[in-house]
């Protein structure tokens, strides 16, 4: 079985000082060429897909509020639009932007991702993400203030309830988006000159979603896209998010510390699938790793970035430093835990992305664990997922 | 001095002016259709390519309306992809200010401006429509009277967000270790009737400073909004005398807002039909109108005004003898004819009687008449005449075919305008503001009202 391999793109890389690395391109972060080059490199490496991080607030080194640091990358472009900008310049690689389930209208998300799927001819994915940060609420002014984030082991029960609510709302958003994607049957456009009808309205459907927090009528304005259902992916670290992702995602990113932990997490994900009565194909589980790759002294490179930043890098995911060969060995070792593959977060861009595509990928190919050419399928097909029929289509 | 003409193109969209029954009519959703139209507009050195918006499918008699071309992508997503396959063309998105929030819209437009190298434009539209609101979390709460106040405040807020990043905020200086310059990003705080928001904006100022602002309303409020805030007004006045009156009125309003007449470009939406001879063009124009207004569409069109089911009437027969139902409508999401339906009916009856028109003939006569019909030479002359006599600064062409609808305009009419010296032979700058001859927006970083200067929110309730 070959591995699935994705790369998570964010700013200058996942190290806060990555923009200060010698081969970094900090003055290009807000230009289309920067993103086009990165995604073209990922496509040359035959990767399954790239994800684009996003948030409706400025990056911060603090958990609950913006900081005043001037020495780290601050500022972002909209992830859906970056994905769309690179779509016509690529032909195989999957494009998976992040959007907020807390602040963004599900209708806008549904038509944006469906449009990306049309533009890319079946390469769109989506990463729904809750926004728990209190400062972001004030950017919209539509909700009561959020409690401070508290991820400590003995966390505040109010924050725990709050997160549970945000995930419940996120589940509603995913459900609405998926229903909107199905709200046009594949053959709804008929162009029947005799009756003057452009569409068959019996093949367009109100979704009539009624939740505790909002309702959405439908149908979408965007016809059903090439994949029918673009690939839904989400990051999860705990029971509530495992259950959220088991309800509505196709792919889950998890953050094991080691192989044993990976086995335990896979069990918890499967338990979450059972707990929510998942009927979709089982989640494809990809493990996230932050990676610094060099033929020599990757650890030294990371340490130099730590020194520039004034602190050792922290992450929810395991931080790997080493050679591409060593990383290949680790990935192959973890694979048997039940992982379908990995999403790698390059520590510094473009350096660690090129090390993945030019160093890691050949190692994995040599081990027979990675493709040597793209197949012809869409992104769902690449992940082994069939194209679903619209839930509203009458069985014929 | 000879005025230079501005040309823009509209994607043949979701309505009954798009002819989908023509064998040359392609997909309304395939990216290749958008690519073809945009690249044709760029080949013709057009200022911008424009996408409309609709956030709910229209209904007739409680069911989804099935006669129009429907099904479209999300505007900004498509325009961002078009930025990859064009180099100079402006990219204009219609984005509703009712069912969106300033923080998100401002960052998406600033993103498009970055990703296109300064070619983004925003057509600010409003909706009063609870029907559309049913697709959104916030619902259809907005009273019609609040449309423009929200739109104005929305735009003001977006500008405050764009201005909260200085043009040189991003230093990205490895030597000093400064990614941001001190004071380069300032917090925003906006409190007024519709928005009470504060924080830090995520997105650096785009190459144009502010995207080009387009506005389309024709009411007194709409004209004031455009005169105070817009760079382009998308007008409906495509008749010479009406166009001149509108032009005089709107340009006359600018001084009161401290603006010069050239700061706002007036571009009517127009259609065109070409032929090798005048007669051939006229004949084609009639064919197109009949394709646009089929028998069923003619009945639907009348039902929108009558507020009644008219399916029993013969489209080739006389107008209905029953009176309109002014209290209710049978169509939803149809923007036309919301007001004064009684007067419209009386006017149409008089017109049908005078010219002896059937239902379908009347519908053809009164809906979306074609603007420029004739040989390429005649059309080029007429376009030029409109602009030189101050009926417009240029036009937004709405072709009736996807994806080939601009081909003959660009191949046959544009070269004649270039020959006359009234239209650019090539782009003179990279940004849409360059094409329109608009100055870059310099940041007004004191615009954010101090909390003590803002109106009390509660007084409005």
Tab-separated table of C-alpha atoms in Angstrom, chain B residues 155-435:
chain	number	residue	atom	x	y	z
B	155	UNK	CA	-17.833	50.440	2.556
B	156	UNK	CA	-16.560	52.971	5.088
B	157	UNK	CA	-15.612	50.119	7.398
B	158	UNK	CA	-13.884	48.206	4.608
B	159	UNK	CA	-11.842	51.330	3.822
B	160	UNK	CA	-10.858	51.681	7.462
B	161	UNK	CA	-9.656	48.083	7.414
B	162	UNK	CA	-7.657	48.590	4.205
B	163	UNK	CA	-6.157	51.777	5.635
B	164	UNK	CA	-5.185	50.097	8.913
B	165	UNK	CA	-2.121	48.702	7.101
B	166	UNK	CA	0.300	51.375	5.890
B	167	UNK	CA	1.477	50.934	2.290
B	168	UNK	CA	4.941	50.044	3.578
B	169	UNK	CA	3.838	48.089	6.666
B	170	UNK	CA	5.600	44.924	5.544
B	171	UNK	CA	9.342	45.479	5.873
B	172	UNK	CA	10.395	41.814	5.669
B	173	UNK	CA	13.897	42.937	6.591
B	174	UNK	CA	16.063	39.967	7.565
B	175	UNK	CA	18.912	42.179	8.784
B	176	UNK	CA	16.947	44.078	11.387
B	177	UNK	CA	14.668	41.123	12.062
B	178	UNK	CA	11.639	43.303	11.471
B	179	UNK	CA	8.860	41.738	9.489
B	180	UNK	CA	6.530	44.668	10.215
B	181	UNK	CA	7.533	48.293	10.567
B	182	UNK	CA	6.645	49.902	13.882
B	183	UNK	CA	3.237	51.537	13.535
B	184	UNK	CA	2.711	49.863	10.167
B	185	UNK	CA	-0.421	48.102	11.343
B	186	UNK	CA	-2.808	49.984	13.592
B	187	UNK	CA	-5.919	48.656	15.323
B	188	UNK	CA	-9.279	49.562	13.861
B	189	UNK	CA	-12.376	50.420	15.791
B	190	UNK	CA	-15.682	51.077	14.104
B	191	UNK	CA	-18.955	51.744	15.862
B	192	UNK	CA	-22.068	52.877	14.122
B	193	UNK	CA	-25.565	51.757	13.457
B	194	UNK	CA	-24.751	48.525	11.657
B	195	UNK	CA	-21.269	47.586	12.820
B	196	UNK	CA	-19.570	47.555	16.188
B	197	UNK	CA	-16.228	45.958	15.524
B	198	UNK	CA	-12.594	46.344	16.499
B	199	UNK	CA	-9.287	44.583	16.306
B	200	UNK	CA	-6.529	44.086	13.785
B	201	UNK	CA	-6.998	43.452	10.093
B	202	UNK	CA	-5.281	40.419	8.582
B	203	UNK	CA	-4.337	41.526	5.139
B	204	UNK	CA	-1.709	43.986	3.910
B	205	UNK	CA	-2.837	46.856	1.754
B	206	UNK	CA	-3.203	45.739	-1.861
B	207	UNK	CA	-1.329	47.282	-4.815
B	208	UNK	CA	-4.232	49.656	-5.554
B	209	UNK	CA	-4.624	50.724	-1.940
B	210	UNK	CA	-8.334	50.265	-2.264
B	211	UNK	CA	-9.930	48.131	-4.943
B	212	UNK	CA	-11.945	50.100	-7.486
B	213	UNK	CA	-15.474	50.654	-6.168
B	214	UNK	CA	-18.396	50.155	-8.528
B	215	UNK	CA	-21.978	51.001	-7.728
B	216	UNK	CA	-25.149	50.332	-9.671
B	217	UNK	CA	-28.145	51.993	-8.036
B	218	UNK	CA	-30.229	54.525	-9.912
B	219	UNK	CA	-32.363	55.946	-7.122
B	220	UNK	CA	-31.561	59.287	-5.578
B	221	UNK	CA	-29.873	57.461	-2.696
B	222	UNK	CA	-27.951	55.280	-5.121
B	223	UNK	CA	-26.694	58.301	-7.051
B	224	UNK	CA	-25.619	60.030	-3.839
B	225	UNK	CA	-23.849	56.880	-2.668
B	226	UNK	CA	-21.985	56.685	-5.986
B	227	UNK	CA	-21.142	60.399	-5.964
B	228	UNK	CA	-19.703	60.157	-2.471
B	229	UNK	CA	-18.004	56.779	-2.632
B	230	UNK	CA	-17.731	55.051	-5.996
B	231	UNK	CA	-15.115	55.095	-8.761
B	232	UNK	CA	-17.462	53.695	-11.397
B	233	UNK	CA	-21.214	53.860	-11.699
B	234	UNK	CA	-22.845	51.118	-13.662
B	235	UNK	CA	-25.921	52.848	-15.082
B	236	UNK	CA	-28.938	51.532	-16.911
B	237	UNK	CA	-29.351	54.597	-19.122
B	238	UNK	CA	-28.383	53.456	-22.572
B	239	UNK	CA	-30.521	55.950	-24.512
B	240	UNK	CA	-28.700	59.105	-25.564
B	241	UNK	CA	-30.912	61.753	-23.954
B	242	UNK	CA	-31.513	59.788	-20.744
B	243	UNK	CA	-27.802	59.106	-20.602
B	244	UNK	CA	-26.947	62.796	-20.860
B	245	UNK	CA	-29.442	63.712	-18.145
B	246	UNK	CA	-28.090	61.029	-15.849
B	247	UNK	CA	-24.502	62.038	-16.618
B	248	UNK	CA	-25.196	65.701	-15.838
B	249	UNK	CA	-26.999	64.833	-12.642
B	250	UNK	CA	-24.393	62.444	-11.254
B	251	UNK	CA	-21.328	64.466	-12.287
B	252	UNK	CA	-23.009	67.502	-10.759
B	253	UNK	CA	-23.212	65.774	-7.399
B	254	UNK	CA	-19.475	65.151	-7.093
B	255	UNK	CA	-18.340	68.633	-6.098
B	256	UNK	CA	-20.434	68.504	-2.937
B	257	UNK	CA	-18.307	65.541	-1.889
B	258	UNK	CA	-15.042	67.270	-2.721
B	259	UNK	CA	-14.544	65.214	-5.858
B	260	UNK	CA	-13.800	66.089	-9.479
B	261	UNK	CA	-16.000	64.991	-12.392
B	262	UNK	CA	-13.277	62.639	-13.649
B	263	UNK	CA	-13.161	60.821	-10.312
B	264	UNK	CA	-16.324	58.888	-11.169
B	265	UNK	CA	-16.697	57.061	-14.473
B	266	UNK	CA	-20.222	56.550	-15.774
B	267	UNK	CA	-20.546	53.297	-17.677
B	268	UNK	CA	-24.009	52.191	-18.835
B	269	UNK	CA	-24.675	48.488	-19.337
B	270	UNK	CA	-25.328	47.925	-23.034
B	271	UNK	CA	-25.858	45.183	-25.592
B	272	UNK	CA	-24.912	45.039	-29.239
B	273	UNK	CA	-25.686	43.172	-32.458
B	274	UNK	CA	-23.448	43.414	-35.518
B	275	UNK	CA	-24.134	42.695	-39.183
B	276	UNK	CA	-22.367	43.227	-42.479
B	277	UNK	CA	-25.213	45.547	-43.395
B	278	UNK	CA	-27.637	47.551	-41.326
B	279	UNK	CA	-30.490	45.313	-42.484
B	280	UNK	CA	-28.646	42.129	-41.558
B	281	UNK	CA	-27.899	43.484	-38.099
B	282	UNK	CA	-31.570	44.389	-37.584
B	283	UNK	CA	-32.668	40.957	-38.678
B	284	UNK	CA	-30.235	39.258	-36.304
B	285	UNK	CA	-31.371	41.547	-33.508
B	286	UNK	CA	-34.968	40.406	-33.952
B	287	UNK	CA	-33.907	36.758	-33.923
B	288	UNK	CA	-31.964	37.272	-30.731
B	289	UNK	CA	-34.880	39.010	-29.033
B	290	UNK	CA	-37.177	36.140	-29.946
B	291	UNK	CA	-34.659	33.650	-28.558
B	292	UNK	CA	-34.402	35.690	-25.381
B	293	UNK	CA	-38.141	36.028	-24.884
B	294	UNK	CA	-39.743	32.707	-25.679
B	295	UNK	CA	-43.491	32.193	-25.183
B	296	UNK	CA	-43.086	30.892	-21.627
B	297	UNK	CA	-40.693	33.679	-20.687
B	298	UNK	CA	-43.171	36.271	-21.955
B	299	UNK	CA	-45.877	34.894	-19.657
B	300	UNK	CA	-43.458	34.754	-16.707
B	301	UNK	CA	-42.456	38.335	-17.393
B	302	UNK	CA	-46.050	39.485	-17.216
B	303	UNK	CA	-46.780	37.403	-14.133
B	304	UNK	CA	-43.978	39.219	-12.298
B	305	UNK	CA	-45.881	42.456	-12.831
B	306	UNK	CA	-49.477	41.259	-12.632
B	307	UNK	CA	-48.838	39.287	-9.456
B	308	UNK	CA	-51.101	36.559	-10.802
B	309	UNK	CA	-50.945	33.204	-12.522
B	310	UNK	CA	-51.326	34.002	-16.228
B	311	UNK	CA	-50.486	30.556	-17.544
B	312	UNK	CA	-53.907	30.291	-19.196
B	313	UNK	CA	-53.160	33.214	-21.527
B	314	UNK	CA	-51.895	32.824	-25.087
B	315	UNK	CA	-48.460	34.432	-25.416
B	316	UNK	CA	-49.346	35.349	-28.998
B	317	UNK	CA	-52.674	36.842	-27.919
B	318	UNK	CA	-53.638	40.155	-26.326
B	319	UNK	CA	-52.633	41.329	-22.848
B	320	UNK	CA	-54.630	39.886	-19.904
B	321	UNK	CA	-57.894	41.735	-19.274
B	322	UNK	CA	-57.797	41.038	-15.545
B	323	UNK	CA	-56.426	43.568	-13.089
B	324	UNK	CA	-53.069	43.057	-11.370
B	325	UNK	CA	-52.917	41.769	-7.822
B	326	UNK	CA	-50.910	44.535	-6.213
B	327	UNK	CA	-50.835	43.030	-2.742
B	328	UNK	CA	-48.919	39.936	-3.648
B	329	UNK	CA	-46.522	38.613	-6.192
B	330	UNK	CA	-46.236	35.201	-7.715
B	331	UNK	CA	-42.542	35.633	-8.420
B	332	UNK	CA	-39.766	35.873	-5.869
B	333	UNK	CA	-36.226	37.105	-6.312
B	334	UNK	CA	-37.201	39.055	-9.430
B	335	UNK	CA	-35.777	42.514	-8.823
B	336	UNK	CA	-37.675	44.341	-11.554
B	337	UNK	CA	-41.051	45.952	-11.059
B	338	UNK	CA	-41.247	45.911	-7.316
B	339	UNK	CA	-42.849	49.307	-7.246
B	340	UNK	CA	-45.649	50.953	-9.162
B	341	UNK	CA	-46.905	47.788	-10.738
B	342	UNK	CA	-50.330	49.337	-11.341
B	343	UNK	CA	-48.778	52.119	-13.372
B	344	UNK	CA	-46.621	49.690	-15.310
B	345	UNK	CA	-49.684	47.674	-16.295
B	346	UNK	CA	-51.526	50.802	-17.486
B	347	UNK	CA	-48.516	51.918	-19.503
B	348	UNK	CA	-48.058	48.527	-21.118
B	349	UNK	CA	-51.722	48.270	-22.023
B	350	UNK	CA	-51.565	51.632	-23.745
B	351	UNK	CA	-48.413	50.632	-25.595
B	352	UNK	CA	-49.839	47.265	-26.678
B	353	UNK	CA	-52.975	48.947	-27.949
B	354	UNK	CA	-51.094	51.654	-29.799
B	355	UNK	CA	-48.757	49.212	-31.549
B	356	UNK	CA	-51.099	46.228	-31.616
B	357	UNK	CA	-48.728	43.973	-29.679
B	358	UNK	CA	-49.250	40.447	-28.373
B	359	UNK	CA	-48.042	39.449	-24.910
B	360	UNK	CA	-44.760	38.180	-26.322
B	361	UNK	CA	-44.282	41.169	-28.601
B	362	UNK	CA	-44.869	43.496	-25.699
B	363	UNK	CA	-42.399	41.592	-23.521
B	364	UNK	CA	-39.833	41.847	-26.298
B	365	UNK	CA	-40.569	45.559	-26.717
B	366	UNK	CA	-40.260	46.554	-23.062
B	367	UNK	CA	-37.604	44.199	-21.677
B	368	UNK	CA	-33.890	44.768	-22.151
B	369	UNK	CA	-33.942	46.408	-25.577
B	370	UNK	CA	-30.707	46.156	-27.533
B	371	UNK	CA	-28.523	49.211	-27.513
B	372	UNK	CA	-26.186	49.206	-30.482
B	373	UNK	CA	-27.362	47.510	-33.676
B	374	UNK	CA	-25.618	47.931	-36.997
B	375	UNK	CA	-22.441	47.499	-38.953
B	376	UNK	CA	-19.182	47.609	-36.975
B	377	UNK	CA	-18.561	51.081	-38.396
B	378	UNK	CA	-21.990	52.384	-37.373
B	379	UNK	CA	-21.678	50.881	-33.896
B	380	UNK	CA	-18.184	52.319	-33.398
B	381	UNK	CA	-19.437	55.744	-34.479
B	382	UNK	CA	-22.421	55.551	-32.157
B	383	UNK	CA	-20.316	54.482	-29.168
B	384	UNK	CA	-17.978	57.368	-29.830
B	385	UNK	CA	-20.859	59.810	-30.237
B	386	UNK	CA	-22.343	58.776	-26.874
B	387	UNK	CA	-19.070	59.352	-25.116
B	388	UNK	CA	-18.084	62.582	-26.870
B	389	UNK	CA	-21.492	64.114	-26.126
B	390	UNK	CA	-21.330	63.208	-22.442
B	391	UNK	CA	-23.981	60.524	-22.348
B	392	UNK	CA	-21.365	58.192	-20.844
B	393	UNK	CA	-17.641	57.719	-20.197
B	394	UNK	CA	-17.805	54.307	-21.803
B	395	UNK	CA	-19.800	51.098	-21.626
B	396	UNK	CA	-20.126	47.750	-19.949
B	397	UNK	CA	-21.003	45.320	-22.703
B	398	UNK	CA	-23.388	42.513	-21.825
B	399	UNK	CA	-23.053	39.931	-24.596
B	400	UNK	CA	-25.820	37.404	-25.110
B	401	UNK	CA	-23.612	34.376	-25.794
B	402	UNK	CA	-21.245	32.313	-23.660
B	403	UNK	CA	-18.349	32.062	-24.390
B	404	UNK	CA	-18.084	33.731	-27.824
B	405	UNK	CA	-20.210	36.803	-27.119
B	406	UNK	CA	-17.387	39.327	-27.161
B	407	UNK	CA	-15.471	37.934	-30.113
B	408	UNK	CA	-16.872	40.105	-32.894
B	409	UNK	CA	-17.002	43.222	-30.728
B	410	UNK	CA	-13.292	42.896	-30.024
B	411	UNK	CA	-12.375	41.814	-33.542
B	412	UNK	CA	-14.508	44.276	-35.488
B	413	UNK	CA	-15.470	47.298	-33.378
B	414	UNK	CA	-12.497	47.842	-31.084
B	415	UNK	CA	-10.021	48.296	-33.992
B	416	UNK	CA	-12.260	51.034	-35.418
B	417	UNK	CA	-12.311	52.866	-32.085
B	418	UNK	CA	-8.539	52.551	-31.920
B	419	UNK	CA	-8.268	53.957	-35.447
B	420	UNK	CA	-10.326	56.938	-34.372
B	421	UNK	CA	-7.878	57.510	-31.538
B	422	UNK	CA	-10.595	57.318	-28.894
B	423	UNK	CA	-9.608	53.982	-27.403
B	424	UNK	CA	-6.229	52.742	-26.160
B	425	UNK	CA	-4.041	50.681	-28.470
B	426	UNK	CA	-2.495	49.091	-25.419
B	427	UNK	CA	-2.631	49.215	-21.657
B	428	UNK	CA	-0.564	52.014	-20.183
B	429	UNK	CA	-0.226	50.610	-16.679
B	430	UNK	CA	-0.670	47.410	-14.750
B	431	UNK	CA	-3.565	48.300	-12.415
B	432	UNK	CA	-7.254	48.852	-12.974
B	433	UNK	CA	-6.901	52.332	-11.470
B	434	UNK	CA	-4.363	53.014	-14.240
B	435	UNK	CA	-6.840	51.905	-16.922
